[in-house]
Coordinates of C-alpha atoms and ligand atoms in Angstrom, one line a residue:
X108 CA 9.8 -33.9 15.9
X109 CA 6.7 -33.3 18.3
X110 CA 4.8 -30.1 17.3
X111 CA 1.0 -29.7 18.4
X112 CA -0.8 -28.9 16.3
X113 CA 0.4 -30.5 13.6
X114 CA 1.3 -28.2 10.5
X115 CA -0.4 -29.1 7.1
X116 CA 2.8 -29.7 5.5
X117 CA 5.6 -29.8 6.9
X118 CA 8.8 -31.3 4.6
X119 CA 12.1 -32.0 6.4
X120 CA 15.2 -31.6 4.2
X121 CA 19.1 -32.9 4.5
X122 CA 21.1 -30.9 6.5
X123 CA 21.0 -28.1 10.0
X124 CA 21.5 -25.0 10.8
X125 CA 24.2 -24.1 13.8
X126 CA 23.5 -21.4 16.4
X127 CA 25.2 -20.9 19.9
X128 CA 23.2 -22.6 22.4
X129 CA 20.8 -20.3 24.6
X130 CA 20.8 -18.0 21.7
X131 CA 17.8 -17.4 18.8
X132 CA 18.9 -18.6 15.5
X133 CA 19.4 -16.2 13.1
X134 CA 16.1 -14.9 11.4
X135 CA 13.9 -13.1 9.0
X136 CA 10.2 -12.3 9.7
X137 CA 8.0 -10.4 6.8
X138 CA 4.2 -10.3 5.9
X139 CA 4.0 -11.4 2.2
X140 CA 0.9 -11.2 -0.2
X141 CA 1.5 -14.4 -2.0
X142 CA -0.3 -16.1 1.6
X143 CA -4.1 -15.3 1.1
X144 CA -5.1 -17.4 3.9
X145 CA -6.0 -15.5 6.7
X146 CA -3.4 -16.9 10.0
X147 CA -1.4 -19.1 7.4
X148 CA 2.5 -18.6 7.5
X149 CA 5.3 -20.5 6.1
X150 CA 8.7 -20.8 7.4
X151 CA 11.9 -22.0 5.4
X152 CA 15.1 -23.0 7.6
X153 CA 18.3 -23.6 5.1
X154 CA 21.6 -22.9 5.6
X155 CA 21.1 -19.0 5.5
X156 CA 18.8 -19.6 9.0
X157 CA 15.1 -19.3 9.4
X158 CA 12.8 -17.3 7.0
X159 CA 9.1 -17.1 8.3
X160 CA 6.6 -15.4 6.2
X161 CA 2.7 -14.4 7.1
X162 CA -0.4 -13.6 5.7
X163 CA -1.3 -11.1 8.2
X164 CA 0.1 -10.3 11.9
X165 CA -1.7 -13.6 13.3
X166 CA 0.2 -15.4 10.6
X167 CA 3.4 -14.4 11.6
X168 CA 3.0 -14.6 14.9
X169 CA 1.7 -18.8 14.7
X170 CA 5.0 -18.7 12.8
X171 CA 7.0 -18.1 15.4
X172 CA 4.8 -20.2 17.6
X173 CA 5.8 -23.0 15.6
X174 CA 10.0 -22.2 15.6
X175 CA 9.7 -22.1 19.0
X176 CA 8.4 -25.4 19.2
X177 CA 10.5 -26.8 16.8
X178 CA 13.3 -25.1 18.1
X179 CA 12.3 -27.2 21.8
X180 CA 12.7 -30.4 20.3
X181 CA 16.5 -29.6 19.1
X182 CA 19.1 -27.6 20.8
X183 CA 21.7 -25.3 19.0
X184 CA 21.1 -26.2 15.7
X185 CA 17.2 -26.6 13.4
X186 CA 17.0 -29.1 10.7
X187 CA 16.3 -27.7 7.2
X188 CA 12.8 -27.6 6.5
X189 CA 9.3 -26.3 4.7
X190 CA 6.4 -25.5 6.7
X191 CA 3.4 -24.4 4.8
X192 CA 0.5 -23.8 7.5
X193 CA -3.3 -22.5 8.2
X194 CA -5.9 -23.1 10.5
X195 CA -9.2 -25.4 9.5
X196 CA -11.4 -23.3 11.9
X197 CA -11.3 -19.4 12.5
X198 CA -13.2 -20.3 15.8
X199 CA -10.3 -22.4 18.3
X200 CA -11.8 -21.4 21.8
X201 CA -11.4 -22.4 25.7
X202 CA -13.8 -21.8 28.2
X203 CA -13.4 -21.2 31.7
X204 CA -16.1 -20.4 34.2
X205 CA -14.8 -18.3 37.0
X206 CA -18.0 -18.6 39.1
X207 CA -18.6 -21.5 40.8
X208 CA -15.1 -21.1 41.9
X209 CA -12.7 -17.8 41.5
X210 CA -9.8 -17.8 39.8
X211 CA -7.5 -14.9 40.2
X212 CA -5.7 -13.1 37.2
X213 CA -2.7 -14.8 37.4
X214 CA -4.4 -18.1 37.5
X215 CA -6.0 -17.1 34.1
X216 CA -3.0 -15.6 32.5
X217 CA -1.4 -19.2 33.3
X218 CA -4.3 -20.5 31.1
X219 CA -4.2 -18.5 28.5
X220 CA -0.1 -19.2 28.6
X221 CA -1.4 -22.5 27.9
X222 CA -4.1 -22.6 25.2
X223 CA -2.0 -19.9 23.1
X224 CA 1.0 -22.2 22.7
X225 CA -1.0 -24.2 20.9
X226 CA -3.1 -21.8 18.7
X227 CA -6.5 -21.3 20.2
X228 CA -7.6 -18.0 19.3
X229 CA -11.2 -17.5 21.5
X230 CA -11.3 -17.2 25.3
X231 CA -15.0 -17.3 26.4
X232 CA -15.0 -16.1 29.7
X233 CA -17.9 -17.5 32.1
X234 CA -18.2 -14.8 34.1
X235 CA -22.3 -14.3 35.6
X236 CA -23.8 -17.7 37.2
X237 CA -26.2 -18.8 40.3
X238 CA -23.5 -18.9 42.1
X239 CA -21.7 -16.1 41.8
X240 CA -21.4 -12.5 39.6
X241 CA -17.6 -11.6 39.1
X242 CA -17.4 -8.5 37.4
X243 CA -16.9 -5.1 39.1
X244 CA -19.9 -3.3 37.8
X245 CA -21.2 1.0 38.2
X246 CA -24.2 0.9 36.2
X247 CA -26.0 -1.9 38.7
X248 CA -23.4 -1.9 41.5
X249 CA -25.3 -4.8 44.0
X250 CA -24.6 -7.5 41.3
X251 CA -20.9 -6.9 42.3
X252 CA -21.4 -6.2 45.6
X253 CA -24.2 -8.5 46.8
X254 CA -24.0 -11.2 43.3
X255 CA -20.1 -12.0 44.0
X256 CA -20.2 -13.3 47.8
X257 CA -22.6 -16.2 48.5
X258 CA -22.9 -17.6 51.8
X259 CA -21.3 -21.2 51.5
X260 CA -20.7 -23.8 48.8
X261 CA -21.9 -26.9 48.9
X262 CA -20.3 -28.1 45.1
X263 CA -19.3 -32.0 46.9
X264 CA -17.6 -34.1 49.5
X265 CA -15.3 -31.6 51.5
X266 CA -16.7 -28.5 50.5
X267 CA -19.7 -28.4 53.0
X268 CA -18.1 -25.5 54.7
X269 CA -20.5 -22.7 56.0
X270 CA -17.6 -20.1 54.7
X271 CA -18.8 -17.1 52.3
X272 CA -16.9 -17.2 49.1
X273 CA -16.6 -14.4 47.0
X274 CA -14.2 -12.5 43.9
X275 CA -14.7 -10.4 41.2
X276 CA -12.2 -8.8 39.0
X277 CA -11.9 -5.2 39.0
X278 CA -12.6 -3.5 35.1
X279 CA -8.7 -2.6 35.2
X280 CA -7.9 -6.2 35.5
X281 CA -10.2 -7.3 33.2
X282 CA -8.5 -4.7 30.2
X283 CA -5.1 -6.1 31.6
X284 CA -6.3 -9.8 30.3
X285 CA -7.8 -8.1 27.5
X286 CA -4.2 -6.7 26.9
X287 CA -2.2 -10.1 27.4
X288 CA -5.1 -11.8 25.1
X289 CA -4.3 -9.5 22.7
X290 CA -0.7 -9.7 22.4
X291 CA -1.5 -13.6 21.8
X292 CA -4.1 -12.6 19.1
X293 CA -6.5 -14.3 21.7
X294 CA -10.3 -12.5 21.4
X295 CA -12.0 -12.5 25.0
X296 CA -15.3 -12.9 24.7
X297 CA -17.6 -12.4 27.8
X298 CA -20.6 -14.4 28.4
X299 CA -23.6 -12.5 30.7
X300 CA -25.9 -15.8 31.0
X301 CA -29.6 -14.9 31.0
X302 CA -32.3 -15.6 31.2
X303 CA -31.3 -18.7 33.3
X304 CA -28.3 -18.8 35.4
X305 CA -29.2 -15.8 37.1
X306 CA -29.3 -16.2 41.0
X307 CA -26.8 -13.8 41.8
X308 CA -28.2 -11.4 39.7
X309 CA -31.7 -11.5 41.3
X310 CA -30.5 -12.0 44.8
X311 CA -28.9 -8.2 44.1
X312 CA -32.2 -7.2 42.2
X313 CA -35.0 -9.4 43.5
X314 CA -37.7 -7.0 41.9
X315 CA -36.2 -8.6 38.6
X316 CA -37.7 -12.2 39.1
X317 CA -41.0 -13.1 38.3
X318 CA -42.1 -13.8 42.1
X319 CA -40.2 -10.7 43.5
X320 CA -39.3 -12.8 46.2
X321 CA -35.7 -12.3 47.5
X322 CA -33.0 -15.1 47.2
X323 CA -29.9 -16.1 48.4
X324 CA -26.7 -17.0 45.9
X325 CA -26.9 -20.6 45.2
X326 CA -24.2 -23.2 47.1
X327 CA -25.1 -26.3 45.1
X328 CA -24.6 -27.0 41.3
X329 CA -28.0 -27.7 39.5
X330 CA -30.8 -26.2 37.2
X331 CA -32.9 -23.3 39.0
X332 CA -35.8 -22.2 38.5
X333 CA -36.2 -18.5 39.5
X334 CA -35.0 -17.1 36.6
X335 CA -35.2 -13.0 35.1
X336 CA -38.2 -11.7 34.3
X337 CA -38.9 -11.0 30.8
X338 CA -42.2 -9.1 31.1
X339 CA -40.5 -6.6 33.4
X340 CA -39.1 -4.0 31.1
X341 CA -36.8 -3.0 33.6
X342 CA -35.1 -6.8 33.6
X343 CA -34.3 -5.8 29.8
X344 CA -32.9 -2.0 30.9
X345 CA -30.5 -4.0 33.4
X346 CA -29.3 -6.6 30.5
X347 CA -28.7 -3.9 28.2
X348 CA -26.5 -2.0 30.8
X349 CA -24.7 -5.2 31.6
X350 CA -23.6 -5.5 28.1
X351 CA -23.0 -2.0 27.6
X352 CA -20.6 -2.0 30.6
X353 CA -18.9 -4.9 29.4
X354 CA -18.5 -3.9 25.9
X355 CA -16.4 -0.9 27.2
X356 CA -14.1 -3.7 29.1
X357 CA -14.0 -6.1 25.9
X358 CA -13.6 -5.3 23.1
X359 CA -14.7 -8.7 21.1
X360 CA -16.1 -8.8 17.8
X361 CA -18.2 -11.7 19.9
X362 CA -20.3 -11.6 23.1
X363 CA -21.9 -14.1 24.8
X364 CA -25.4 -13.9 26.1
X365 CA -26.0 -17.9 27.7
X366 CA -29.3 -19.0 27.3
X367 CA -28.8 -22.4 28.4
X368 CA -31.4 -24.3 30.9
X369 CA -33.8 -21.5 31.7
X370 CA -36.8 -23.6 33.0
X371 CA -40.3 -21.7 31.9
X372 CA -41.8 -22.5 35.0
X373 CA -41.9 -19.0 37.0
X374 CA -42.6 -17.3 33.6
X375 CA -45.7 -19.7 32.7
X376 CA -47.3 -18.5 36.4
X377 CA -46.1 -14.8 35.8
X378 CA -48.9 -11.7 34.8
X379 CA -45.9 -9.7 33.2
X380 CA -44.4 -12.7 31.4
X381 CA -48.1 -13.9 30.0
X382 CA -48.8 -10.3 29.1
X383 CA -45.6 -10.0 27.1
X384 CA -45.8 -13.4 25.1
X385 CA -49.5 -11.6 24.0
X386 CA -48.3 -8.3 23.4
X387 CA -45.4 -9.8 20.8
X388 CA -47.9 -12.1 19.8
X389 CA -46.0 -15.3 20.9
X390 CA -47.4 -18.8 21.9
X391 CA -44.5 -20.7 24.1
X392 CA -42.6 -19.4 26.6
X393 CA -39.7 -21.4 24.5
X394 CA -40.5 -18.0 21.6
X395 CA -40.3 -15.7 24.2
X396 CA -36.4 -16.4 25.3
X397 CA -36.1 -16.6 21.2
X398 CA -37.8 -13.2 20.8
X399 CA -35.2 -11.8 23.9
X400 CA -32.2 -13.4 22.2
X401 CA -33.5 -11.9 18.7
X402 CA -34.0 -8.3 20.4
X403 CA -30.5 -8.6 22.1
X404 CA -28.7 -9.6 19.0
X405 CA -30.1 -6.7 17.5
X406 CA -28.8 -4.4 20.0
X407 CA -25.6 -6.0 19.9
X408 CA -25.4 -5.4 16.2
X409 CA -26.0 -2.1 16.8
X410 CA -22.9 -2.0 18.6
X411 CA -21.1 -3.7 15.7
X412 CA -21.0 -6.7 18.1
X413 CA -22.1 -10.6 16.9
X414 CA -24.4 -12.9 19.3
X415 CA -23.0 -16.4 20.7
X416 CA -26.2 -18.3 22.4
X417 CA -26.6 -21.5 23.8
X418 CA -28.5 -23.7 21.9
X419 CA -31.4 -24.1 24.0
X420 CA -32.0 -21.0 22.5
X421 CA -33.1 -22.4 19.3
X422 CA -36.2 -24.0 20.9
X423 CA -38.7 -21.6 20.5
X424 CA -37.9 -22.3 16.4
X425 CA -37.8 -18.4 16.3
X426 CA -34.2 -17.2 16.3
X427 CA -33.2 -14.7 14.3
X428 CA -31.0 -15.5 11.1
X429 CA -29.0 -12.3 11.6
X430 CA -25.9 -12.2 13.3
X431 CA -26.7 -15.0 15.9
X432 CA -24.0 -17.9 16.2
X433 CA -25.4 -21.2 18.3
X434 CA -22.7 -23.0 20.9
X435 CA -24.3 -26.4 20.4
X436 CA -23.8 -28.2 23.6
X437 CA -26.4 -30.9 24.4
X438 CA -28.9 -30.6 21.3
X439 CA -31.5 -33.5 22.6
X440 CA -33.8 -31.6 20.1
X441 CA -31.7 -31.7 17.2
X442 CA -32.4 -28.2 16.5
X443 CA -28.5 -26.9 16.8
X444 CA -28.2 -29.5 13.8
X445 CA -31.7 -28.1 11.8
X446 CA -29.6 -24.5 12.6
X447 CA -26.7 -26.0 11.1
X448 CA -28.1 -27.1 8.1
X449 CA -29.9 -24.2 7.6
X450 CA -26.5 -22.8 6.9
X451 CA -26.5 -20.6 9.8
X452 CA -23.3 -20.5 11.8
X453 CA -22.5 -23.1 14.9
X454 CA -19.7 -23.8 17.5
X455 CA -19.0 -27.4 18.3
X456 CA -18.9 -27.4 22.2
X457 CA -20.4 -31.0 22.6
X458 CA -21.0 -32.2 26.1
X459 CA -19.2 -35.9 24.9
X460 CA -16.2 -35.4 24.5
X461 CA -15.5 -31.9 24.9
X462 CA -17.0 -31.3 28.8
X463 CA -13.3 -31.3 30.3
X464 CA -14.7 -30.7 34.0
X465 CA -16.1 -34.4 33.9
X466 CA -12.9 -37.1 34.2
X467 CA -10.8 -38.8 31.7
X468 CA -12.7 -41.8 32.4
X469 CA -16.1 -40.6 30.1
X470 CA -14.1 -37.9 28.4
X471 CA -11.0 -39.4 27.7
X472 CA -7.9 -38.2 25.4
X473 CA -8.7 -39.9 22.8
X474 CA -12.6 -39.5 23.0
X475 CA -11.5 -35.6 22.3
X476 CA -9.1 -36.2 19.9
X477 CA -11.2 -38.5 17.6
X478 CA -14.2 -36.4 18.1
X479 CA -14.6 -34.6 14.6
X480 CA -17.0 -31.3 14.6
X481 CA -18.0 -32.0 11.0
X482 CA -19.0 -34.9 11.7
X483 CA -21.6 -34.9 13.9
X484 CA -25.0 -36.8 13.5
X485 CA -27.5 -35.0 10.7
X486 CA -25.3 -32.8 9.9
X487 CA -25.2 -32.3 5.9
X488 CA -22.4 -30.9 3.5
X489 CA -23.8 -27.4 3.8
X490 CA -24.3 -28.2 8.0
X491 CA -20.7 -29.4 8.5
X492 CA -19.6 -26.1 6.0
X493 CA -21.4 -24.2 8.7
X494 CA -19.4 -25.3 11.9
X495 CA -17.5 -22.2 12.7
X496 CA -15.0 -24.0 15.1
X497 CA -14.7 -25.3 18.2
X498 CA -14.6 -24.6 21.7
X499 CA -14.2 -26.8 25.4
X500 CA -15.3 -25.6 28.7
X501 CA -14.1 -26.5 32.1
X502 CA -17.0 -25.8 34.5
X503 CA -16.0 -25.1 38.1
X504 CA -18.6 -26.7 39.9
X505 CA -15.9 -29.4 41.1
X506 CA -12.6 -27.9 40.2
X507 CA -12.0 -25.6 43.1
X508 CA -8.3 -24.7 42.3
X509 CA -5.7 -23.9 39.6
X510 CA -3.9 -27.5 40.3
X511 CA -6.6 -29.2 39.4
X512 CA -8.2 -27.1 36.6
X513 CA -4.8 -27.8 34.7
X514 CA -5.0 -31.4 35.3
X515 CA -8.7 -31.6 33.8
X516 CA -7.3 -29.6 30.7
X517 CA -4.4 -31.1 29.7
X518 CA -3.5 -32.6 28.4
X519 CA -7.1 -32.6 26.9
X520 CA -7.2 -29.1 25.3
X521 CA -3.8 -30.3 23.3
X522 CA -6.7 -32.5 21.3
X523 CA -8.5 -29.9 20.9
X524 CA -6.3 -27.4 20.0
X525 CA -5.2 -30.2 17.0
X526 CA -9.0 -30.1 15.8
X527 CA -9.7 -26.5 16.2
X528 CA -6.3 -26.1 13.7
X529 CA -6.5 -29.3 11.8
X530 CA -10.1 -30.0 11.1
X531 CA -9.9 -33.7 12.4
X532 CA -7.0 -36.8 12.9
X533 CA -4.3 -35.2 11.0
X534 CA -1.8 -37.9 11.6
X535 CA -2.8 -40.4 13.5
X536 CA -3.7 -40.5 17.4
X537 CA -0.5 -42.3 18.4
X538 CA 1.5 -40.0 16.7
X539 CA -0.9 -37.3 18.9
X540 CA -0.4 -39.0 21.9
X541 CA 3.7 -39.1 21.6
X542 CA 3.2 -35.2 21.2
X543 CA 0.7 -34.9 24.1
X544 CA 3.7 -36.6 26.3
X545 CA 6.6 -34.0 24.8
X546 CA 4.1 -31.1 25.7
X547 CA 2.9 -32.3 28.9
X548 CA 6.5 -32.2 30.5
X549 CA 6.4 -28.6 28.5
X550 CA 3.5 -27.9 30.8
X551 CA 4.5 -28.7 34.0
X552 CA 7.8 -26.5 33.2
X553 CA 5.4 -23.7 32.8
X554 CA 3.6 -24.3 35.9
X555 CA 0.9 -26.7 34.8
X556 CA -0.4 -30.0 36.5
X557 CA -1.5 -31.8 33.4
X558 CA -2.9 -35.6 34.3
X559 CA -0.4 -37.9 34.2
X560 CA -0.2 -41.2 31.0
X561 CA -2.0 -43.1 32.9
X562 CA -5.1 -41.4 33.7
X563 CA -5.6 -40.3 29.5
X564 CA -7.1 -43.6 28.3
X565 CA -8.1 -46.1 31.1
X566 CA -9.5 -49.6 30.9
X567 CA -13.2 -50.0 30.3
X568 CA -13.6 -50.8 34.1
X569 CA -11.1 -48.6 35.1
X570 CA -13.2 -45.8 33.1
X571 CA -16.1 -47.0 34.9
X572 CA -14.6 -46.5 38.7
X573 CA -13.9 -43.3 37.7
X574 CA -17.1 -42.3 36.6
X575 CA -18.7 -43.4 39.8
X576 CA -16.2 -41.9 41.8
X577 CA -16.4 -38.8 39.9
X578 CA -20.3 -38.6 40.4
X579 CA -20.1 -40.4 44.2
X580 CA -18.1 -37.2 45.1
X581 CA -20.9 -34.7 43.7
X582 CA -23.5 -36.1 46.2
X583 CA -24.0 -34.4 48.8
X584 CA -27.0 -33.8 51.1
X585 CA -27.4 -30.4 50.1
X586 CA -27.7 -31.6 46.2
X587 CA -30.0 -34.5 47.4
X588 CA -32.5 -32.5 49.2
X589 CA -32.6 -30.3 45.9
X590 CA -33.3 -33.0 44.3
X591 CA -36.4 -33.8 45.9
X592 CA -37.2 -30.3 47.0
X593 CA -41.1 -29.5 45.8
X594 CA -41.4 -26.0 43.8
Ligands
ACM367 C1 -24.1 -25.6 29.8 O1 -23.4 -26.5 30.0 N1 -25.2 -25.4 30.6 C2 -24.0 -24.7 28.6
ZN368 ZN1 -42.1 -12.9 34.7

């Protein structure tokens, strides 16, 4: 029997039970008290049909999650069994980033189908980047009107196209994914990226920059270095808007607030940056995104609402303790780890393996399926107890439709999905990998494009062509003249 992920125990017994095809079997759902694990649910099937029990409404619904994968691997009758079940990590999340390209509700919901099937329970949604703003906002209206639409995009081969692109989703469609999260207990948890990231936002409110100066929406992937102005205290009234306007459309226990690869650059050269670092008595620019992440948290806790930050944040050495949880992406500073250690919650994102945008051949299969979040280098007991879950992104830089975002995904996110639930290698990856072929034909009946076997786990060399083709088809002359462009 192929279920993904894998329940804890699961016991088959002699014998099945008989129900007329096309129909449900017949069935008993109730919460009982004698669960205490929060999501955990049992389910018996004997010859009086299927009895499945929760701890809570999550448990019960993974319950019937589970008989309805079971129940796709038979037809008309269910073999007698015990399932005893619970989730390793609270924290299963996806991420998708709707800005370098747009992807419209329905394209979402299709996700979403996806990733609930098999148990993740966090959506981060990517939703404010150079290259684009995406949500329909009253308080600052430009960063909607002017931050969605950039003038081209320039992402790779193909794309050099001299064509505006453009979307945002309207608050009432935002609450309507909300709403279909919800019914999958699915939290959606928005990120607003700052103080990095922020193109779109200061070509709608150039006066929020450090040089004032106006810029267009980026076209090009990359690391830029006009970023918000901290010293402006009207750069801190916009942020705390933002949030409060999103915090009306989600209602998260989690928001995200970025903070990866802000360069100091314009802020080292800025009167109003320099002034601020002195007033809060600072040294680095490096404390000074710590001391905005700190001050944000705390507003955010005010609203009954917990940080997620990227962990560049972490490199002034002056985060917070309180209600601040670190994404830990690409730690070349170790610090994520330190944080970790520290006891002090973290999210296992890790560029290798779990960077889904880049291709199987340096992320393969069962790079992500082997990859253990406990696990990772320096982390100690008390580090690895600190690991909240985990969570993969698919940047959009270079997936510019639905087809291919599923292919990138899946069957990828099936791996994941088994460590967010499982902790790590619950059974084996072959035994995985027969699953991850059941569930991929699953996939493509609901409208996916998973990659097919043969792209999962190539060759060495094969894994190498990829790579190179992968990166050949991000150059193009736009990215190279960045490259070499003087400040
Ligand atoms: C990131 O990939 N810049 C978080
Ligand atoms: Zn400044």
């Amino acid at each position: 029997m192929y279920l993904c992920p894998q329940p804890k125990i699961l016991e088959l017994k002699k014998g099945m039970f008989h129900f007329p095809v096309g129909e449900m079997p017949k069935m008993e759902k109730k919460k009982t008290p004698e669960l205490s694990e929060k999501e955990s649910y049992r389910i018996n099937i004997d010859e009086n049909g299927v009895l499945i029990e929760g701890a809570d409404d999550k448990g019960l619904y993974y319950g019937e999650l589970t008989l309805k994968q079971i129940m796709l691997n038979y037809r008309g009758c269910l073999p007698f069994l015990y399932i005893y079940d619970e989730p390793e990590f609270s924290y299963r999340g996806f991420m998708i980033d709707s800005c370098r390209h747009f992807f419209t509700v329905d394209e979402i919901k299709k996700m979403i189908d996806a990733a609930a099937f098999f148990k993740f329970n966090k959506f981060h949604f990517h939703l404010s980047e150079d290259q684009g703003f995406r949500v329909e906002m009253e308080s600052y209206p430009l960063l909607t009107s002017v931050g969605s639409v950039r003038p081209s995009s320039n992402f790779g081969r193909g794309e050099n196209d001299n064509t505006p692109y453009g979307g945002y989703y309207t608050k009432e469609e935002l609450k309507d994914i909300v709403k279909y999260c919800e019914e999958r207990h699915i939290e959606v948890i928005p990120e607003f990226d700052f103080p990095g990231h922020t193109t779109a936002v200061i070509s709608a409110y150039p006066e929020l920059s450090c040089t004032g100066e106006k810029l267009e929406l980026k076209t090009t992937a990359g690391v830029f270095k006009d970023i918000l102005c901290i010293g402006n205290p009207e750069t801190l009234k916009l942020i705390y808007s933002v949030i409060d306007e999103f915090c009306e459309i989600f209602p998260s226990k989690y928001f995200h607030i970025g903070g990866d690869e802000a360069p100091k650059t314009r802020w080292l050269n800025c009167p109003k940056c320099k002034a601020k670092l002195e007033e809060e008595g600072l040294h680095t620019m490096d404390e000074l995104q710590g001391w905005l992440v700190n001050e944000v948290a705390a507003y955010l806790k005010k609203k009954g609402r917990k940080a997620i930050c990227w962990n560049e944040s972490l490199n002034g050495g002056n985060l917070d303790k309180d209600n601040i949880t670190v994404a830990l992406w690409m730690d070349k500073t170790n610090k994520a780890i330190e944080w970790a250690n520290g006891g002090n919650p973290v999210i296992m994102e890790k560029f290798t393996p779990y960077y889904v945008d880049y291709p199987y051949g340096m992320h393969s299969l069962k790079d992500v399926y082997i990859f253990n979040p406990r696990k990772v280098k320096g982390l100690s007991s008390l580090g690895a107890a600190s690991v909240k879950g985990v969570e993969s992104p698919i940047w959009t830089e270079y997936v510019r439709d639905f087809k291919t975002m599923s292919y990138m995904c899946f069957p990828r996110w099936l791996a994941v999905a088994e460590t967010g639930w499982n902790g790590a290698n619950p059974r084996g990856y072959q035994k995985f990998l027969k699953s991850a072929e059941f569930y991929s034909d699953i996939l493509k009946g609901m409208g996916h494009n998973p990659a097919p076997k043969s792209e999962w786990n190539s060759a060495p060399h094969e894994r190498l062509n990829k790579t190179v083709g992968f990166f050949r088809n991000t150059l193009t002359t736009e990215t190279i003249k960045n490259f070499f462009k003087k400040d």
